[in-house]
mmCIF file of C-alpha atoms and ligand atoms in Angstrom:
data_model
loop_
_atom_site.group_PDB
_atom_site.id
_atom_site.type_symbol
_atom_site.label_atom_id
_atom_site.label_comp_id
_atom_site.label_asym_id
_atom_site.label_seq_id
_atom_site.Cartn_x
_atom_site.Cartn_y
_atom_site.Cartn_z
ATOM 1 C CA UNK A 1 141.599 232.039 -25.416
ATOM 2 C CA UNK A 2 144.540 232.335 -27.754
ATOM 3 C CA UNK A 3 143.888 230.737 -31.155
ATOM 4 C CA UNK A 4 146.817 230.268 -33.509
ATOM 5 C CA UNK A 5 145.648 230.211 -37.137
ATOM 6 C CA UNK A 6 147.982 228.794 -39.788
ATOM 7 C CA UNK A 7 147.542 229.651 -43.474
ATOM 8 C CA UNK A 8 149.866 229.599 -46.474
ATOM 9 C CA UNK A 9 148.235 229.197 -49.873
ATOM 10 C CA UNK A 10 145.611 231.028 -51.923
ATOM 11 C CA UNK A 11 142.624 228.797 -51.064
ATOM 12 C CA UNK A 12 143.282 229.344 -47.341
ATOM 13 C CA UNK A 13 142.818 233.078 -47.441
ATOM 14 C CA UNK A 14 139.113 233.332 -48.328
ATOM 15 C CA UNK A 15 138.455 230.698 -45.642
ATOM 16 C CA UNK A 16 140.339 232.392 -42.808
ATOM 17 C CA UNK A 17 138.948 235.876 -43.608
ATOM 18 C CA UNK A 18 135.444 235.445 -42.101
ATOM 19 C CA UNK A 19 136.849 233.566 -39.108
ATOM 20 C CA UNK A 20 139.246 236.443 -38.332
ATOM 21 C CA UNK A 21 136.341 238.869 -38.666
ATOM 22 C CA UNK A 22 134.185 236.824 -36.299
ATOM 23 C CA UNK A 23 136.972 236.350 -33.728
ATOM 24 C CA UNK A 24 137.396 240.133 -33.563
ATOM 25 C CA UNK A 25 133.946 240.412 -31.974
ATOM 26 C CA UNK A 26 134.994 238.659 -28.769
ATOM 27 C CA UNK A 27 137.386 240.116 -26.251
ATOM 28 C CA UNK A 28 138.201 236.733 -24.773
ATOM 29 C CA UNK A 29 139.593 235.502 -28.116
ATOM 30 C CA UNK A 30 143.068 236.465 -29.154
ATOM 31 C CA UNK A 31 143.874 235.287 -32.667
ATOM 32 C CA UNK A 32 147.484 234.920 -33.789
ATOM 33 C CA UNK A 33 147.868 234.620 -37.553
ATOM 34 C CA UNK A 34 150.748 232.686 -39.117
ATOM 35 C CA UNK A 35 151.415 232.773 -42.886
ATOM 36 C CA UNK A 36 153.822 230.039 -43.969
ATOM 37 C CA UNK A 37 154.577 231.941 -47.177
ATOM 38 C CA UNK A 38 153.901 228.961 -49.478
ATOM 39 C CA UNK A 39 152.251 231.464 -51.816
ATOM 40 C CA UNK A 40 154.221 234.698 -52.015
ATOM 41 C CA UNK A 41 153.275 236.355 -55.337
ATOM 42 C CA UNK A 42 151.114 239.447 -54.869
ATOM 43 C CA UNK A 43 148.400 237.895 -57.044
ATOM 44 C CA UNK A 44 148.305 234.669 -55.014
ATOM 45 C CA UNK A 45 148.651 236.141 -51.547
ATOM 46 C CA UNK A 46 148.687 239.879 -50.679
ATOM 47 C CA UNK A 47 145.786 240.731 -52.986
ATOM 48 C CA UNK A 48 143.559 238.495 -50.843
ATOM 49 C CA UNK A 49 144.679 240.177 -47.624
ATOM 50 C CA UNK A 50 143.903 243.497 -49.274
ATOM 51 C CA UNK A 51 140.555 242.561 -50.905
ATOM 52 C CA UNK A 52 139.248 240.675 -47.892
ATOM 53 C CA UNK A 53 140.738 242.895 -45.177
ATOM 54 C CA UNK A 54 142.491 239.997 -43.492
ATOM 55 C CA UNK A 55 144.691 241.258 -40.634
ATOM 56 C CA UNK A 56 148.406 241.404 -41.351
ATOM 57 C CA UNK A 57 149.947 238.093 -40.253
ATOM 58 C CA UNK A 58 151.657 238.168 -36.863
ATOM 59 C CA UNK A 59 154.275 235.838 -38.309
ATOM 60 C CA UNK A 60 155.329 235.441 -41.923
ATOM 61 C CA UNK A 61 157.595 232.447 -42.328
ATOM 62 C CA UNK A 62 158.529 233.148 -45.977
ATOM 63 C CA UNK A 63 159.012 229.446 -46.603
ATOM 64 C CA UNK A 64 158.050 229.711 -50.255
ATOM 65 C CA UNK A 65 157.456 226.923 -52.710
ATOM 66 C CA UNK A 66 159.622 223.847 -52.842
ATOM 67 C CA UNK A 67 159.153 220.121 -52.615
ATOM 68 C CA UNK A 68 156.446 218.889 -50.259
ATOM 69 C CA UNK A 69 159.158 217.724 -47.869
ATOM 70 C CA UNK A 70 160.723 221.178 -47.835
ATOM 71 C CA UNK A 71 157.409 222.986 -47.410
ATOM 72 C CA UNK A 72 156.068 220.732 -44.681
ATOM 73 C CA UNK A 73 159.394 220.121 -42.948
ATOM 74 C CA UNK A 74 160.433 223.753 -42.745
ATOM 75 C CA UNK A 75 156.861 224.703 -41.839
ATOM 76 C CA UNK A 76 156.782 222.373 -38.851
ATOM 77 C CA UNK A 77 160.173 223.534 -37.591
ATOM 78 C CA UNK A 78 159.023 227.175 -37.638
ATOM 79 C CA UNK A 79 155.429 226.723 -36.443
ATOM 80 C CA UNK A 80 156.591 224.576 -33.539
ATOM 81 C CA UNK A 81 158.774 227.461 -32.322
ATOM 82 C CA UNK A 82 155.816 229.844 -32.539
ATOM 83 C CA UNK A 83 153.531 227.470 -30.632
ATOM 84 C CA UNK A 84 156.106 227.078 -27.886
ATOM 85 C CA UNK A 85 156.465 230.867 -27.637
ATOM 86 C CA UNK A 86 152.787 231.832 -27.947
ATOM 87 C CA UNK A 87 151.289 228.907 -25.957
ATOM 88 C CA UNK A 88 147.902 228.972 -27.724
ATOM 89 C CA UNK A 89 144.905 227.094 -26.312
ATOM 90 C CA UNK A 90 144.039 225.922 -29.824
ATOM 91 C CA UNK A 91 145.448 225.763 -33.346
ATOM 92 C CA UNK A 92 142.992 226.426 -36.163
ATOM 93 C CA UNK A 93 143.613 225.235 -39.715
ATOM 94 C CA UNK A 94 141.456 225.515 -42.836
ATOM 95 C CA UNK A 95 141.188 223.532 -46.064
ATOM 96 C CA UNK A 96 143.734 221.036 -47.345
ATOM 97 C CA UNK A 97 146.854 222.846 -48.526
ATOM 98 C CA UNK A 98 150.232 222.131 -46.952
ATOM 99 C CA UNK A 99 149.814 224.841 -44.294
ATOM 100 C CA UNK A 100 146.868 222.894 -42.927
ATOM 101 C CA UNK A 101 148.985 219.806 -42.269
ATOM 102 C CA UNK A 102 151.860 221.940 -40.982
ATOM 103 C CA UNK A 103 149.655 223.644 -38.389
ATOM 104 C CA UNK A 104 147.902 220.451 -37.328
ATOM 105 C CA UNK A 105 151.016 218.312 -37.014
ATOM 106 C CA UNK A 106 153.044 220.952 -35.154
ATOM 107 C CA UNK A 107 150.206 221.411 -32.662
ATOM 108 C CA UNK A 108 149.317 217.758 -32.162
ATOM 109 C CA UNK A 109 152.952 216.866 -31.376
ATOM 110 C CA UNK A 110 152.899 219.514 -28.635
ATOM 111 C CA UNK A 111 149.503 218.290 -27.350
ATOM 112 C CA UNK A 112 147.700 221.464 -28.416
ATOM 113 C CA UNK A 113 144.142 220.783 -29.630
ATOM 114 C CA UNK A 114 143.528 221.289 -33.344
ATOM 115 C CA UNK A 115 140.362 222.571 -35.023
ATOM 116 C CA UNK A 116 140.040 221.740 -38.728
ATOM 117 C CA UNK A 117 137.662 223.786 -40.840
ATOM 118 C CA UNK A 118 136.526 221.897 -43.972
ATOM 119 C CA UNK A 119 137.154 218.471 -42.467
ATOM 120 C CA UNK A 120 136.102 215.095 -43.827
ATOM 121 C CA UNK A 121 136.245 215.780 -47.574
ATOM 122 C CA UNK A 122 137.708 212.838 -49.479
ATOM 123 C CA UNK A 123 138.569 212.338 -53.143
ATOM 124 C CA UNK A 124 139.815 208.810 -52.346
ATOM 125 C CA UNK A 125 142.747 209.615 -54.605
ATOM 126 C CA UNK A 126 145.981 209.392 -52.658
ATOM 127 C CA UNK A 127 147.968 210.838 -55.579
ATOM 128 C CA UNK A 128 146.553 214.219 -54.591
ATOM 129 C CA UNK A 129 148.785 215.906 -52.001
ATOM 130 C CA UNK A 130 145.634 217.485 -50.557
ATOM 131 C CA UNK A 131 144.088 214.059 -49.853
ATOM 132 C CA UNK A 132 147.088 213.131 -47.706
ATOM 133 C CA UNK A 133 146.807 216.468 -45.901
ATOM 134 C CA UNK A 134 143.066 215.998 -45.304
ATOM 135 C CA UNK A 135 143.379 212.484 -43.916
ATOM 136 C CA UNK A 136 146.274 213.208 -41.598
ATOM 137 C CA UNK A 137 144.864 216.515 -40.366
ATOM 138 C CA UNK A 138 141.452 215.043 -39.575
ATOM 139 C CA UNK A 139 142.920 212.189 -37.577
ATOM 140 C CA UNK A 140 144.902 214.495 -35.298
ATOM 141 C CA UNK A 141 142.191 217.134 -34.889
ATOM 142 C CA UNK A 142 139.877 217.394 -31.912
ATOM 143 C CA UNK A 143 137.242 219.595 -33.544
ATOM 144 C CA UNK A 144 136.141 218.833 -37.083
ATOM 145 C CA UNK A 145 133.972 221.391 -38.857
ATOM 146 C CA UNK A 146 132.291 220.019 -41.968
ATOM 147 C CA UNK A 147 130.682 221.601 -45.016
ATOM 148 C CA UNK A 148 128.513 218.769 -46.288
ATOM 149 C CA UNK A 149 126.991 215.402 -45.190
ATOM 150 C CA UNK A 150 129.462 213.245 -47.171
ATOM 151 C CA UNK A 151 132.210 214.536 -44.878
ATOM 152 C CA UNK A 152 130.387 213.281 -41.782
ATOM 153 C CA UNK A 153 129.971 209.867 -43.393
ATOM 154 C CA UNK A 154 133.667 209.712 -44.311
ATOM 155 C CA UNK A 155 134.840 210.671 -40.835
ATOM 156 C CA UNK A 156 132.551 208.186 -39.078
ATOM 157 C CA UNK A 157 133.671 205.435 -41.443
ATOM 158 C CA UNK A 158 137.273 206.209 -40.540
ATOM 159 C CA UNK A 159 136.429 205.698 -36.873
ATOM 160 C CA UNK A 160 136.368 209.327 -35.769
ATOM 161 C CA UNK A 161 134.043 209.943 -32.828
ATOM 162 C CA UNK A 162 130.853 211.791 -33.711
ATOM 163 C CA UNK A 163 131.350 214.095 -30.698
ATOM 164 C CA UNK A 164 134.203 215.754 -32.558
ATOM 165 C CA UNK A 165 132.199 216.457 -35.734
ATOM 166 C CA UNK A 166 130.224 219.672 -36.268
ATOM 167 C CA UNK A 167 128.122 220.243 -39.385
ATOM 168 C CA UNK A 168 128.418 224.000 -39.730
ATOM 169 C CA UNK A 169 128.458 224.787 -43.475
ATOM 170 C CA UNK A 170 130.959 226.545 -45.665
ATOM 171 C CA UNK A 171 133.091 229.493 -44.530
ATOM 172 C CA UNK A 172 133.926 230.332 -48.146
ATOM 173 C CA UNK A 173 130.296 231.199 -48.684
ATOM 174 C CA UNK A 174 130.494 233.631 -45.740
ATOM 175 C CA UNK A 175 133.228 235.455 -47.648
ATOM 176 C CA UNK A 176 131.323 235.311 -50.897
ATOM 177 C CA UNK A 177 128.163 236.723 -49.335
ATOM 178 C CA UNK A 178 129.910 239.475 -47.426
ATOM 179 C CA UNK A 179 131.873 240.506 -50.536
ATOM 180 C CA UNK A 180 128.815 240.552 -52.806
ATOM 181 C CA UNK A 181 128.691 244.317 -53.250
ATOM 182 C CA UNK A 182 132.423 244.660 -53.900
ATOM 183 C CA UNK A 183 132.325 241.690 -56.295
ATOM 184 C CA UNK A 184 129.514 243.266 -58.258
ATOM 185 C CA UNK A 185 131.359 246.590 -58.432
ATOM 186 C CA UNK A 186 134.399 245.005 -60.074
ATOM 187 C CA UNK A 187 135.102 246.285 -63.560
ATOM 188 C CA UNK A 188 136.972 243.195 -64.725
ATOM 189 C CA UNK A 189 134.476 242.314 -67.501
ATOM 190 C CA UNK A 190 134.760 245.791 -69.028
ATOM 191 C CA UNK A 191 138.514 245.691 -68.642
ATOM 192 C CA UNK A 192 138.703 242.420 -70.579
ATOM 193 C CA UNK A 193 135.967 243.331 -73.056
ATOM 194 C CA UNK A 194 133.647 240.551 -71.884
ATOM 195 C CA UNK A 195 129.862 240.525 -72.078
ATOM 196 C CA UNK A 196 127.903 238.673 -69.375
ATOM 197 C CA UNK A 197 127.110 235.055 -70.312
ATOM 198 C CA UNK A 198 129.172 235.249 -73.493
ATOM 199 C CA UNK A 199 132.312 233.666 -72.122
ATOM 200 C CA UNK A 200 133.549 230.725 -70.058
ATOM 201 C CA UNK A 201 136.129 230.930 -67.258
ATOM 202 C CA UNK A 202 138.931 228.392 -67.036
ATOM 203 C CA UNK A 203 141.239 227.559 -64.118
ATOM 204 C CA UNK A 204 143.766 224.756 -64.182
ATOM 205 C CA UNK A 205 146.546 223.936 -61.747
ATOM 206 C CA UNK A 206 146.232 220.398 -60.335
ATOM 207 C CA UNK A 207 149.512 218.497 -60.615
ATOM 208 C CA UNK A 208 147.693 215.462 -62.116
ATOM 209 C CA UNK A 209 146.519 217.689 -64.974
ATOM 210 C CA UNK A 210 149.366 220.081 -65.571
ATOM 211 C CA UNK A 211 152.435 218.059 -64.577
ATOM 212 C CA UNK A 212 151.515 215.325 -67.066
ATOM 213 C CA UNK A 213 152.389 216.315 -70.629
ATOM 214 C CA UNK A 214 149.861 213.982 -72.267
ATOM 215 C CA UNK A 215 147.010 215.217 -70.107
ATOM 216 C CA UNK A 216 147.931 218.851 -70.540
ATOM 217 C CA UNK A 217 148.213 218.418 -74.295
ATOM 218 C CA UNK A 218 144.745 216.811 -74.428
ATOM 219 C CA UNK A 219 143.257 219.642 -72.355
ATOM 220 C CA UNK A 220 144.876 222.264 -74.581
ATOM 221 C CA UNK A 221 143.549 220.560 -77.690
ATOM 222 C CA UNK A 222 140.075 220.566 -76.067
ATOM 223 C CA UNK A 223 140.396 224.281 -75.348
ATOM 224 C CA UNK A 224 141.272 224.898 -78.956
ATOM 225 C CA UNK A 225 137.958 223.300 -79.993
ATOM 226 C CA UNK A 226 135.977 225.054 -77.279
ATOM 227 C CA UNK A 227 137.253 228.566 -77.992
ATOM 228 C CA UNK A 228 135.756 228.251 -81.477
ATOM 229 C CA UNK A 229 132.348 228.008 -79.769
ATOM 230 C CA UNK A 230 132.715 230.477 -76.885
ATOM 231 C CA UNK A 231 135.276 232.980 -75.647
ATOM 232 C CA UNK A 232 137.420 231.586 -72.832
ATOM 233 C CA UNK A 233 139.059 233.677 -70.160
ATOM 234 C CA UNK A 234 141.968 231.937 -68.501
ATOM 235 C CA UNK A 235 143.780 233.396 -65.448
ATOM 236 C CA UNK A 236 146.828 231.143 -65.487
ATOM 237 C CA UNK A 237 148.381 229.764 -62.278
ATOM 238 C CA UNK A 238 152.202 230.107 -62.170
ATOM 239 C CA UNK A 239 152.610 226.355 -61.805
ATOM 240 C CA UNK A 240 150.665 225.773 -65.041
ATOM 241 C CA UNK A 241 152.490 228.507 -66.918
ATOM 242 C CA UNK A 242 155.784 226.937 -65.936
ATOM 243 C CA UNK A 243 154.646 223.506 -67.100
ATOM 244 C CA UNK A 244 153.279 224.838 -70.390
ATOM 245 C CA UNK A 245 156.643 226.453 -71.039
ATOM 246 C CA UNK A 246 158.466 223.257 -70.106
ATOM 247 C CA UNK A 247 156.329 221.137 -72.450
ATOM 248 C CA UNK A 248 156.493 223.791 -75.213
ATOM 249 C CA UNK A 249 152.705 224.198 -75.123
ATOM 250 C CA UNK A 250 152.464 227.864 -74.193
ATOM 251 C CA UNK A 251 152.715 229.066 -77.790
ATOM 252 C CA UNK A 252 149.678 226.917 -78.728
ATOM 253 C CA UNK A 253 147.574 228.522 -76.016
ATOM 254 C CA UNK A 254 148.742 232.009 -76.951
ATOM 255 C CA UNK A 255 147.802 231.386 -80.596
ATOM 256 C CA UNK A 256 144.137 230.751 -79.789
ATOM 257 C CA UNK A 257 142.199 233.761 -81.008
ATOM 258 C CA UNK A 258 139.224 233.456 -78.686
ATOM 259 C CA UNK A 259 141.084 232.591 -75.483
ATOM 260 C CA UNK A 260 142.290 235.382 -73.220
ATOM 261 C CA UNK A 261 145.283 234.366 -71.131
ATOM 262 C CA UNK A 262 145.886 236.536 -68.041
ATOM 263 C CA UNK A 263 147.948 236.566 -64.866
ATOM 264 C CA UNK A 264 146.226 235.131 -61.753
ATOM 265 C CA UNK A 265 143.607 237.608 -60.601
ATOM 266 C CA UNK A 266 142.336 238.697 -57.199
ATOM 267 C CA UNK A 267 139.325 237.376 -55.302
ATOM 268 C CA UNK A 268 136.787 240.088 -56.113
ATOM 269 C CA UNK A 269 137.596 240.127 -59.822
ATOM 270 C CA UNK A 270 137.562 236.334 -60.046
ATOM 271 C CA UNK A 271 134.178 236.065 -58.363
ATOM 272 C CA UNK A 272 132.815 238.728 -60.692
ATOM 273 C CA UNK A 273 134.086 236.736 -63.674
ATOM 274 C CA UNK A 274 132.502 233.544 -62.313
ATOM 275 C CA UNK A 275 129.179 235.197 -61.565
ATOM 276 C CA UNK A 276 128.860 236.557 -65.102
ATOM 277 C CA UNK A 277 130.173 233.499 -66.941
ATOM 278 C CA UNK A 278 128.109 231.168 -69.095
ATOM 279 C CA UNK A 279 129.965 228.298 -67.489
ATOM 280 C CA UNK A 280 133.166 227.348 -65.662
ATOM 281 C CA UNK A 281 135.906 224.874 -66.541
ATOM 282 C CA UNK A 282 138.054 224.089 -63.526
ATOM 283 C CA UNK A 283 140.091 221.612 -61.544
ATOM 284 C CA UNK A 284 139.915 223.726 -58.370
ATOM 285 C CA UNK A 285 138.011 222.530 -55.301
ATOM 286 C CA UNK A 286 136.800 225.920 -54.115
ATOM 287 C CA UNK A 287 135.490 227.030 -57.493
ATOM 288 C CA UNK A 288 133.240 223.956 -57.669
ATOM 289 C CA UNK A 289 131.613 225.210 -54.463
ATOM 290 C CA UNK A 290 131.471 228.865 -55.458
ATOM 291 C CA UNK A 291 129.816 228.044 -58.778
ATOM 292 C CA UNK A 292 127.271 225.836 -57.014
ATOM 293 C CA UNK A 293 126.418 228.704 -54.697
ATOM 294 C CA UNK A 294 126.182 231.170 -57.593
ATOM 295 C CA UNK A 295 124.249 228.582 -59.686
ATOM 296 C CA UNK A 296 126.682 228.834 -62.574
ATOM 297 C CA UNK A 297 127.234 225.575 -64.517
ATOM 298 C CA UNK A 298 130.630 224.065 -63.716
ATOM 299 C CA UNK A 299 132.553 221.388 -65.609
ATOM 300 C CA UNK A 300 135.209 219.899 -63.361
ATOM 301 C CA UNK A 301 138.209 218.667 -65.301
ATOM 302 C CA UNK A 302 139.057 215.866 -62.904
ATOM 303 C CA UNK A 303 138.163 212.208 -62.460
ATOM 304 C CA UNK A 304 136.699 212.746 -58.985
ATOM 305 C CA UNK A 305 135.626 215.368 -56.499
ATOM 306 C CA UNK A 306 135.954 215.505 -52.732
ATOM 307 C CA UNK A 307 132.917 217.819 -52.770
ATOM 308 C CA UNK A 308 130.153 215.492 -54.030
ATOM 309 C CA UNK A 309 127.347 217.786 -52.882
ATOM 310 C CA UNK A 310 128.257 220.170 -55.715
ATOM 311 C CA UNK A 311 127.282 217.390 -58.146
ATOM 312 C CA UNK A 312 124.387 215.906 -56.171
ATOM 313 C CA UNK A 313 122.456 219.127 -55.704
ATOM 314 C CA UNK A 314 124.661 221.813 -57.260
ATOM 315 C CA UNK A 315 125.590 222.800 -60.796
ATOM 316 C CA UNK A 316 128.787 220.768 -60.991
ATOM 317 C CA UNK A 317 129.570 217.921 -63.400
ATOM 318 C CA UNK A 318 132.790 215.941 -62.977
ATOM 319 C CA UNK A 319 133.727 215.231 -66.555
ATOM 320 C CA UNK A 320 137.368 214.129 -66.543
ATOM 321 C CA UNK A 321 139.949 215.446 -68.974
ATOM 322 C CA UNK A 322 138.984 213.692 -72.204
ATOM 323 C CA UNK A 323 138.084 215.965 -75.098
ATOM 324 C CA UNK A 324 134.917 214.221 -76.264
ATOM 325 C CA UNK A 325 133.191 214.344 -72.879
ATOM 326 C CA UNK A 326 134.133 217.962 -72.131
ATOM 327 C CA UNK A 327 132.928 219.159 -75.534
ATOM 328 C CA UNK A 328 129.697 217.180 -75.142
ATOM 329 C CA UNK A 329 128.946 218.769 -71.766
ATOM 330 C CA UNK A 330 129.898 222.258 -73.004
ATOM 331 C CA UNK A 331 127.652 221.847 -76.064
ATOM 332 C CA UNK A 332 124.777 220.914 -73.810
ATOM 333 C CA UNK A 333 125.249 224.126 -71.815
ATOM 334 C CA UNK A 334 125.584 226.209 -74.974
ATOM 335 C CA UNK A 335 122.353 224.651 -76.256
ATOM 336 C CA UNK A 336 120.569 226.027 -73.185
ATOM 337 C CA UNK A 337 120.372 222.687 -71.384
ATOM 338 C CA UNK A 338 122.675 223.459 -68.467
ATOM 339 C CA UNK A 339 122.267 221.638 -65.181
ATOM 340 C CA UNK A 340 120.439 223.697 -62.585
ATOM 341 C CA UNK A 341 121.048 223.374 -58.888
ATOM 342 C CA UNK A 342 120.211 224.272 -55.312
ATOM 343 C CA UNK A 343 122.311 225.759 -52.541
ATOM 344 C CA UNK A 344 123.466 223.217 -49.929
ATOM 345 C CA UNK A 345 122.303 223.397 -46.329
ATOM 346 C CA UNK A 346 124.170 225.854 -44.077
ATOM 347 C CA UNK A 347 125.879 227.573 -47.012
ATOM 348 C CA UNK A 348 124.194 230.684 -45.727
ATOM 349 C CA UNK A 349 126.926 233.130 -44.710
ATOM 350 C CA UNK A 350 126.718 232.212 -41.021
ATOM 351 C CA UNK A 351 129.239 229.393 -40.813
ATOM 352 C CA UNK A 352 132.037 231.316 -39.108
ATOM 353 C CA UNK A 353 129.523 232.508 -36.519
ATOM 354 C CA UNK A 354 128.637 228.871 -35.775
ATOM 355 C CA UNK A 355 132.281 227.836 -35.601
ATOM 356 C CA UNK A 356 133.348 230.610 -33.227
ATOM 357 C CA UNK A 357 130.350 229.908 -30.994
ATOM 358 C CA UNK A 358 131.469 226.281 -30.711
ATOM 359 C CA UNK A 359 135.069 227.350 -30.053
ATOM 360 C CA UNK A 360 133.981 229.763 -27.308
ATOM 361 C CA UNK A 361 131.993 226.995 -25.617
ATOM 362 C CA UNK A 362 134.964 224.705 -25.965
ATOM 363 C CA UNK A 363 137.219 227.363 -24.397
ATOM 364 C CA UNK A 364 134.851 227.772 -21.437
ATOM 365 C CA UNK A 365 134.730 224.043 -20.742
ATOM 366 C CA UNK A 366 138.528 223.667 -20.777
HETATM 367 C C1 UD1 B 401 148.696 224.858 -53.741
HETATM 368 C C2 UD1 B 401 147.920 223.830 -52.913
HETATM 369 C C3 UD1 B 401 146.630 223.458 -53.625
HETATM 370 C C4 UD1 B 401 145.835 224.683 -54.013
HETATM 371 C C5 UD1 B 401 146.717 225.626 -54.800
HETATM 372 C C6 UD1 B 401 145.999 226.901 -55.187
HETATM 373 C C7 UD1 B 401 149.197 222.200 -51.590
HETATM 374 C C8 UD1 B 401 149.620 220.791 -51.518
HETATM 375 N N1 UD1 B 401 148.674 222.591 -52.746
HETATM 376 O O1 UD1 B 401 149.126 224.259 -54.944
HETATM 377 O O2 UD1 B 401 145.852 222.653 -52.773
HETATM 378 O O3 UD1 B 401 144.719 224.303 -54.762
HETATM 379 O O4 UD1 B 401 147.845 225.958 -54.002
HETATM 380 O O5 UD1 B 401 146.810 227.796 -55.800
HETATM 381 O O6 UD1 B 401 149.356 222.926 -50.650
HETATM 382 N N2 UD1 B 401 154.452 229.647 -57.419
HETATM 383 C C9 UD1 B 401 154.686 230.953 -57.784
HETATM 384 N N3 UD1 B 401 154.288 231.929 -56.906
HETATM 385 C C10 UD1 B 401 153.687 231.672 -55.735
HETATM 386 C C11 UD1 B 401 153.479 230.340 -55.367
HETATM 387 C C12 UD1 B 401 153.840 229.329 -56.230
HETATM 388 O O7 UD1 B 401 155.218 231.229 -58.835
HETATM 389 O O8 UD1 B 401 153.356 232.617 -54.995
HETATM 390 C C13 UD1 B 401 154.844 228.570 -58.360
HETATM 391 C C14 UD1 B 401 156.146 227.949 -57.973
HETATM 392 O O9 UD1 B 401 156.860 227.783 -59.151
HETATM 393 C C15 UD1 B 401 155.763 226.595 -57.428
HETATM 394 C C16 UD1 B 401 154.450 226.286 -58.118
HETATM 395 O O10 UD1 B 401 153.862 227.565 -58.370
HETATM 396 O O11 UD1 B 401 156.728 225.642 -57.649
HETATM 397 C C17 UD1 B 401 153.531 225.425 -57.290
HETATM 398 O O12 UD1 B 401 153.270 226.047 -56.057
HETATM 399 P P1 UD1 B 401 152.883 225.209 -54.739
HETATM 400 O O13 UD1 B 401 152.634 226.154 -53.650
HETATM 401 O O14 UD1 B 401 153.856 224.117 -54.500
HETATM 402 O O15 UD1 B 401 151.554 224.444 -55.113
HETATM 403 P P2 UD1 B 401 150.240 224.925 -55.862
HETATM 404 O O16 UD1 B 401 150.203 224.223 -57.163
HETATM 405 O O17 UD1 B 401 150.117 226.412 -55.879
#
C-alpha cells in the first residue's frame, strides 16, 4: 500500500512524524513524503526533520511562500504530477495549512482516496485561510481522523457520513510523549536565563492579529503592561517580524526590558519552554493543545478556537485581543488562581497506532 503524505508548513511536521514512524513498522506500507516547501527557513522546517527524525522528503517542491493562489495553485500542479507518477493507493494529509488542501485536492481530482488527520475542527470564521482548508479537505476526504468530539458533531452536521469518521485522538500528543526525554534535556531555559515558572511564553502569527495594524498595536501595548509583571519570552515568526517592521512597531517591542525577542525556535526547545512556563499567550492552534496536555495555563489571543475541548476540559481560555481582558486573565494566573484542566480522551500517545491500523484494514478491503 503506497501512501503519499503531503506536508509543507511548521505545524504539519510534528503531526506527520509519529505517522512516519508507525508506517515504518509495516512492510506492506510504502510511504512517499512530499514537502511543498511552503516553510523553507531552517528554524521553520529542517530543524523539525532533525529534532523529530522525520525521513528526508522523497520530493521537495520548493514552492515557498507567496499568495494563497500561488501556494495552492503551484502545489496542485506539482503534486498532481507526483500522484500520476507514483500511483499511490491513498493520499494522507494532516492539519489545516495550505499543503493539506493541496494534497487533498490533487488526489480527489485524480480519484485517489484521501485521509485527513485532524479533521472536523471548525472556528466558524471563514476569514481564516485554515478554515477554508479544513472545510474543503474534509468534504473531499474518505477517511476523517478526529481529535475531539466537537469535530464529530461538526462533520455530521455538514452531512458527512459517520462511516468515514474515526475518533482516534491527537497525533501531536504522540510526538510530545515520545520526545519527553529530549524535551526535558533541552538547555533553552539556561541559555535564555529563565527560571521555571517565572516567565510567560508568547507566540503570535495569525494574519487577523498581525496583518492588522490596530490589532497588532493593541497587542503590543498589552505586552508592554504584562512584561512589567512577568518576564515574557517571544520567539517571533517571520511573518510577524515583517509586519512589525512594516508598521514601525518593532522598535517598541525591542525597547521592552522584560521581554526577550528571539528567532523562531525548534520543537524540543519550544516544548521545554512551554512546559516550564507560568503561562502561555498564543494565537496558535497546536500550542493550545500542547498546553492543555502539559496542564500549563494558556491564554489564546483570538476571538474563537476550533479546538473547544482545550477550553471545556483543558487549561485554555480564549480571551480575544483586548488589553483589559488579557491583563485580567494574566493577573488571575499570577495570583495563583489559574485554570486547571484534564487531558482529553485518546490524547495518550497511541493515536498514530490507531490511524495506521485503520489504514491497513482499509488497504486490505480495497
Ligand atoms: C502557515 C499556515 C498556518 C500555520 C503557520 C505556522 C497556511 C494557510 N497557514 O502560516 O496555518 O499556523 O504556517 O507557522 O498554510 N516566511 C519566512 N520563512 C519561511 C516561511 C515563511 O520568512 O520559511 C515568511 C514569508 O515572508 C511569508 C510569511 O512568513 O510571506 C508567511 O508565511 P506563510 O507560509 O504564507 O504563512 P504562515 O503565516 O507561516
